[in-house]
mmCIF file of C-alpha atoms in Angstrom:
data_model
loop_
_atom_site.group_PDB
_atom_site.id
_atom_site.type_symbol
_atom_site.label_atom_id
_atom_site.label_comp_id
_atom_site.label_asym_id
_atom_site.label_seq_id
_atom_site.Cartn_x
_atom_site.Cartn_y
_atom_site.Cartn_z
ATOM 1 C CA UNK A 674 47.478 93.235 85.429
ATOM 2 C CA UNK A 675 50.593 94.200 87.266
ATOM 3 C CA UNK A 676 53.626 91.767 86.601
ATOM 4 C CA UNK A 677 54.520 89.624 90.026
ATOM 5 C CA UNK A 678 58.094 89.885 91.668
ATOM 6 C CA UNK A 679 60.028 86.738 91.687
ATOM 7 C CA UNK A 680 60.594 85.075 95.141
ATOM 8 C CA UNK A 681 57.952 84.577 98.077
ATOM 9 C CA UNK A 682 55.328 87.279 98.952
ATOM 10 C CA UNK A 683 55.732 89.219 101.783
ATOM 11 C CA UNK A 684 52.185 87.874 103.778
ATOM 12 C CA UNK A 685 49.663 85.683 103.139
ATOM 13 C CA UNK A 686 48.273 87.193 99.929
ATOM 14 C CA UNK A 687 49.022 90.440 97.883
ATOM 15 C CA UNK A 688 46.900 92.704 99.230
ATOM 16 C CA UNK A 689 48.579 91.643 102.734
ATOM 17 C CA UNK A 690 52.231 92.822 100.823
ATOM 18 C CA UNK A 691 50.702 95.758 99.324
ATOM 19 C CA UNK A 692 49.762 97.108 103.162
ATOM 20 C CA UNK A 693 52.667 95.946 103.937
ATOM 21 C CA UNK A 694 55.085 98.065 101.602
ATOM 22 C CA UNK A 695 52.612 100.947 102.091
ATOM 23 C CA UNK A 696 53.483 101.370 106.480
ATOM 24 C CA UNK A 697 56.900 100.416 105.779
ATOM 25 C CA UNK A 698 57.107 103.702 103.275
ATOM 26 C CA UNK A 699 55.424 105.511 105.960
ATOM 27 C CA UNK A 700 57.588 104.831 108.456
ATOM 28 C CA UNK A 701 60.338 104.951 106.353
ATOM 29 C CA UNK A 702 59.300 109.046 105.100
ATOM 30 C CA UNK A 703 58.101 109.970 108.739
ATOM 31 C CA UNK A 704 61.605 108.482 110.261
ATOM 32 C CA UNK A 705 64.037 109.013 107.774
ATOM 33 C CA UNK A 706 65.409 105.077 108.722
ATOM 34 C CA UNK A 707 64.280 102.061 109.435
ATOM 35 C CA UNK A 708 64.919 98.490 110.867
ATOM 36 C CA UNK A 709 63.662 95.264 109.096
ATOM 37 C CA UNK A 710 64.765 92.566 107.625
ATOM 38 C CA UNK A 711 66.677 92.390 104.658
ATOM 39 C CA UNK A 712 63.808 90.609 102.143
ATOM 40 C CA UNK A 713 61.833 93.469 103.314
ATOM 41 C CA UNK A 714 64.475 96.384 102.961
ATOM 42 C CA UNK A 715 64.281 94.850 99.163
ATOM 43 C CA UNK A 716 61.092 95.033 98.323
ATOM 44 C CA UNK A 717 60.570 97.897 100.285
ATOM 45 C CA UNK A 718 63.438 99.968 98.274
ATOM 46 C CA UNK A 719 62.169 100.452 94.697
ATOM 47 C CA UNK A 720 58.482 101.054 96.542
ATOM 48 C CA UNK A 721 59.923 103.991 98.174
ATOM 49 C CA UNK A 722 62.125 105.158 95.390
ATOM 50 C CA UNK A 723 59.225 105.177 93.007
ATOM 51 C CA UNK A 724 57.205 107.474 95.256
ATOM 52 C CA UNK A 725 59.851 109.724 95.435
ATOM 53 C CA UNK A 726 59.997 110.052 91.938
ATOM 54 C CA UNK A 727 56.627 111.530 91.542
ATOM 55 C CA UNK A 728 57.629 113.720 94.291
ATOM 56 C CA UNK A 729 60.039 114.956 92.540
ATOM 57 C CA UNK A 730 57.711 115.588 89.431
ATOM 58 C CA UNK A 731 55.660 117.855 92.147
ATOM 59 C CA UNK A 732 52.241 118.174 90.279
ATOM 60 C CA UNK A 733 48.538 117.324 91.208
ATOM 61 C CA UNK A 734 48.419 113.970 88.818
ATOM 62 C CA UNK A 735 51.441 112.856 91.143
ATOM 63 C CA UNK A 736 50.268 113.445 94.232
ATOM 64 C CA UNK A 737 47.024 111.763 93.674
ATOM 65 C CA UNK A 738 49.195 108.777 92.478
ATOM 66 C CA UNK A 739 50.555 108.975 95.853
ATOM 67 C CA UNK A 740 47.885 108.732 98.074
ATOM 68 C CA UNK A 741 47.024 105.659 96.193
ATOM 69 C CA UNK A 742 49.586 104.059 98.270
ATOM 70 C CA UNK A 743 50.163 106.099 101.095
ATOM 71 C CA UNK A 744 47.201 106.941 103.598
ATOM 72 C CA UNK A 745 48.375 109.652 105.682
ATOM 73 C CA UNK A 746 48.345 112.747 104.304
ATOM 74 C CA UNK A 747 51.052 114.940 106.653
ATOM 75 C CA UNK A 748 53.524 112.014 105.277
ATOM 76 C CA UNK A 749 52.445 112.828 101.853
ATOM 77 C CA UNK A 750 52.621 116.361 102.202
ATOM 78 C CA UNK A 751 56.614 115.628 103.749
ATOM 79 C CA UNK A 752 57.636 113.582 100.830
ATOM 80 C CA UNK A 753 56.206 116.482 98.168
ATOM 81 C CA UNK A 754 57.860 118.926 100.348
ATOM 82 C CA UNK A 755 60.826 118.206 101.925
ATOM 83 C CA UNK A 756 62.037 115.111 100.470
ATOM 84 C CA UNK A 757 61.280 115.332 96.841
ATOM 85 C CA UNK A 758 62.938 118.901 96.476
ATOM 86 C CA UNK A 759 66.320 117.204 98.357
ATOM 87 C CA UNK A 760 66.717 114.774 95.407
ATOM 88 C CA UNK A 761 66.029 117.288 92.599
ATOM 89 C CA UNK A 762 69.382 116.816 91.337
ATOM 90 C CA UNK A 763 69.987 113.267 91.966
ATOM 91 C CA UNK A 764 68.989 110.906 89.444
ATOM 92 C CA UNK A 765 68.012 107.956 91.403
ATOM 93 C CA UNK A 766 69.640 105.851 94.556
ATOM 94 C CA UNK A 767 67.349 107.758 97.161
ATOM 95 C CA UNK A 768 67.645 105.149 99.758
ATOM 96 C CA UNK A 769 70.517 103.101 101.340
ATOM 97 C CA UNK A 770 70.507 99.473 102.626
ATOM 98 C CA UNK A 771 72.987 98.312 105.746
ATOM 99 C CA UNK A 772 73.302 94.821 107.194
ATOM 100 C CA UNK A 773 73.453 94.890 110.909
ATOM 101 C CA UNK A 774 73.383 91.473 111.523
ATOM 102 C CA UNK A 775 70.865 88.175 113.188
ATOM 103 C CA UNK A 776 67.992 88.797 114.987
ATOM 104 C CA UNK A 777 67.873 87.309 118.273
ATOM 105 C CA UNK A 778 65.535 84.310 118.364
ATOM 106 C CA UNK A 779 64.829 83.376 115.042
ATOM 107 C CA UNK A 780 68.598 84.305 113.430
ATOM 108 C CA UNK A 781 66.827 86.244 110.305
ATOM 109 C CA UNK A 782 69.081 88.480 108.747
ATOM 110 C CA UNK A 783 68.241 92.272 109.993
ATOM 111 C CA UNK A 784 68.955 95.750 107.520
ATOM 112 C CA UNK A 785 68.353 99.173 108.114
ATOM 113 C CA UNK A 786 67.098 100.802 104.902
ATOM 114 C CA UNK A 787 67.487 104.835 105.314
ATOM 115 C CA UNK A 788 67.150 107.814 103.073
ATOM 116 C CA UNK A 789 70.564 109.255 101.883
ATOM 117 C CA UNK A 790 71.873 112.303 103.465
ATOM 118 C CA UNK A 791 72.157 115.858 102.154
ATOM 119 C CA UNK A 792 76.078 115.570 102.644
ATOM 120 C CA UNK A 793 76.641 112.565 99.912
ATOM 121 C CA UNK A 794 75.246 115.196 97.550
ATOM 122 C CA UNK A 795 76.682 117.781 98.508
ATOM 123 C CA UNK A 796 80.091 115.841 98.106
ATOM 124 C CA UNK A 797 79.128 114.362 94.727
ATOM 125 C CA UNK A 798 78.501 118.060 93.296
ATOM 126 C CA UNK A 799 81.894 119.071 94.930
ATOM 127 C CA UNK A 800 83.138 115.973 93.032
ATOM 128 C CA UNK A 801 82.143 117.081 90.021
ATOM 129 C CA UNK A 802 83.335 120.492 90.265
ATOM 130 C CA UNK A 803 86.566 119.363 90.900
ATOM 131 C CA UNK A 804 86.889 117.506 87.974
ATOM 132 C CA UNK A 805 85.620 119.953 85.852
ATOM 133 C CA UNK A 806 88.248 122.337 86.897
ATOM 134 C CA UNK A 807 90.552 119.900 86.780
ATOM 135 C CA UNK A 808 89.696 119.220 83.112
ATOM 136 C CA UNK A 809 89.622 122.992 81.803
ATOM 137 C CA UNK A 810 93.557 123.259 82.187
ATOM 138 C CA UNK A 811 94.330 120.415 80.641
ATOM 139 C CA UNK A 812 93.187 121.035 76.692
ATOM 140 C CA UNK A 813 96.116 123.740 76.595
ATOM 141 C CA UNK A 814 98.147 121.117 77.781
ATOM 142 C CA UNK A 815 96.692 118.722 74.952
ATOM 143 C CA UNK A 816 97.096 121.659 72.773
ATOM 144 C CA UNK A 817 101.053 122.056 73.226
ATOM 145 C CA UNK A 818 101.091 118.546 73.400
ATOM 146 C CA UNK A 819 101.103 118.883 69.008
ATOM 147 C CA UNK A 820 103.334 121.479 69.152
ATOM 148 C CA UNK A 821 105.813 119.643 70.625
ATOM 149 C CA UNK A 822 105.101 116.904 68.707
ATOM 150 C CA UNK A 823 106.314 119.379 65.993
ATOM 151 C CA UNK A 824 109.428 120.487 67.084
ATOM 152 C CA UNK A 825 110.410 116.795 67.789
ATOM 153 C CA UNK A 826 109.572 115.760 64.474
ATOM 154 C CA UNK A 827 111.829 119.028 63.105
ATOM 155 C CA UNK A 828 114.635 118.022 64.836
ATOM 156 C CA UNK A 829 115.056 114.777 63.592
ATOM 157 C CA UNK A 830 115.083 116.336 60.096
ATOM 158 C CA UNK A 831 117.629 119.342 61.215
ATOM 159 C CA UNK A 832 119.765 116.180 62.434
ATOM 160 C CA UNK A 833 119.698 114.407 59.051
ATOM 161 C CA UNK A 834 120.285 117.832 57.464
ATOM 162 C CA UNK A 835 123.927 118.142 59.529
ATOM 163 C CA UNK A 836 124.565 114.027 59.100
ATOM 164 C CA UNK A 837 124.407 115.063 55.635
ATOM 165 C CA UNK A 838 126.415 117.937 55.150
ATOM 166 C CA UNK A 839 128.911 116.591 57.613
ATOM 167 C CA UNK A 840 129.198 113.917 55.158
ATOM 168 C CA UNK A 841 129.849 116.283 52.122
ATOM 169 C CA UNK A 842 132.528 117.826 54.129
ATOM 170 C CA UNK A 843 133.931 114.421 54.791
ATOM 171 C CA UNK A 844 134.211 113.861 51.013
ATOM 172 C CA UNK A 845 135.828 116.522 50.179
ATOM 173 C CA UNK A 846 138.317 116.658 52.380
ATOM 174 C CA UNK A 847 138.915 112.651 51.303
ATOM 175 C CA UNK A 848 139.284 114.070 48.056
ATOM 176 C CA UNK A 849 141.359 117.044 48.904
ATOM 177 C CA UNK A 850 143.824 114.151 50.482
ATOM 178 C CA UNK A 851 143.837 112.172 47.651
ATOM 179 C CA UNK A 852 144.587 114.565 45.056
ATOM 180 C CA UNK A 853 147.171 115.995 47.548
ATOM 181 C CA UNK A 854 148.801 112.243 47.947
ATOM 182 C CA UNK A 855 148.815 111.852 44.048
ATOM 183 C CA UNK A 856 150.806 114.966 44.084
ATOM 184 C CA UNK A 857 153.291 114.006 46.589
ATOM 185 C CA UNK A 858 153.676 110.948 44.425
ATOM 186 C CA UNK A 859 153.757 112.328 41.339
ATOM 187 C CA UNK A 860 156.719 114.343 42.818
ATOM 188 C CA UNK A 861 158.713 111.571 44.836
ATOM 189 C CA UNK A 862 158.710 110.222 40.938
ATOM 190 C CA UNK A 863 160.331 113.325 39.945
ATOM 191 C CA UNK A 864 162.523 113.673 41.887
ATOM 192 C CA UNK A 865 163.550 109.983 41.316
ATOM 193 C CA UNK A 866 163.960 110.503 38.343
ATOM 194 C CA UNK A 867 166.176 113.711 38.272
ATOM 195 C CA UNK A 868 168.262 111.962 41.164
ATOM 196 C CA UNK A 869 169.069 109.158 38.590
ATOM 197 C CA UNK A 870 169.436 110.919 35.450
ATOM 198 C CA UNK A 871 171.988 112.714 37.848
ATOM 199 C CA UNK A 872 173.485 109.905 38.811
ATOM 200 C CA UNK A 873 173.901 108.112 34.814
ATOM 201 C CA UNK A 874 175.427 111.956 34.094
ATOM 202 C CA UNK A 875 177.866 112.003 37.178
ATOM 203 C CA UNK A 876 178.679 108.349 35.999
ATOM 204 C CA UNK A 877 179.140 109.162 32.206
ATOM 205 C CA UNK A 878 181.440 112.412 33.582
ATOM 206 C CA UNK A 879 183.767 109.934 35.277
ATOM 207 C CA UNK A 880 184.244 107.447 32.633
ATOM 208 C CA UNK A 881 185.024 110.513 30.279
ATOM 209 C CA UNK A 882 187.351 111.637 32.700
ATOM 210 C CA UNK A 883 189.066 108.206 33.176
ATOM 211 C CA UNK A 884 189.043 107.938 29.270
ATOM 212 C CA UNK A 885 191.314 111.487 29.034
ATOM 213 C CA UNK A 886 193.366 110.699 31.298
ATOM 214 C CA UNK A 887 194.132 107.422 30.291
ATOM 215 C CA UNK A 888 195.183 109.084 26.783
ATOM 216 C CA UNK A 889 197.227 111.196 27.985
ATOM 217 C CA UNK A 890 199.065 108.969 29.687
ATOM 218 C CA UNK A 891 199.470 107.090 26.006
ATOM 219 C CA UNK A 892 200.193 110.384 24.464
ATOM 220 C CA UNK A 893 203.528 110.779 26.742
ATOM 221 C CA UNK A 894 206.947 110.492 24.761
ATOM 222 C CA UNK A 895 208.983 107.487 25.939
ATOM 223 C CA UNK A 896 212.189 109.602 26.166
ATOM 224 C CA UNK A 897 210.848 111.454 29.334
ATOM 225 C CA UNK A 898 210.790 108.123 30.948
#
């Protein structure tokens, strides 16, 4: 037993609903689009798409399954020869529902259900082709990205090596400056010591001269005075 649909039936009995859906599907496949209420369009959509799926198979068993729903053989021939091959590369979504507002009189919401045109299918193919073409050059870019990453990784190592070399040079310069400073201090100390010794020797010589002069004065005779 088939699973009942949710909601109220379209008609007084299940048989009435099946005949109503069959008539709506026949009109849809014959004219390409029909205007009906939103509720009937929503109930018709899965029935019509299931019949189109059988038409895409194209074998004898699928044709007999469709003939159990559609009684017009001309419409069945159109379905299998034109509509089915048109949606060969499409995986579902063969129909489209467009709301057109309420109906005058009973204010029932109306809608147009139609088969998807071929232009939409062509556009989707173009979009897929563009996406595939756009994805191809991205592979070299991705391959180039690790190389760039490697280069950027090597740069910090070089910078670290340069910094270490600069630090070593600065340390050598400091050591040389310290050695020069120590030598300068030693030279200053030596000069100060030499000057002190020279001053002491000069003082000693002056004292000696004074003592010699005093001794000479004391040795002179009193008569000569």
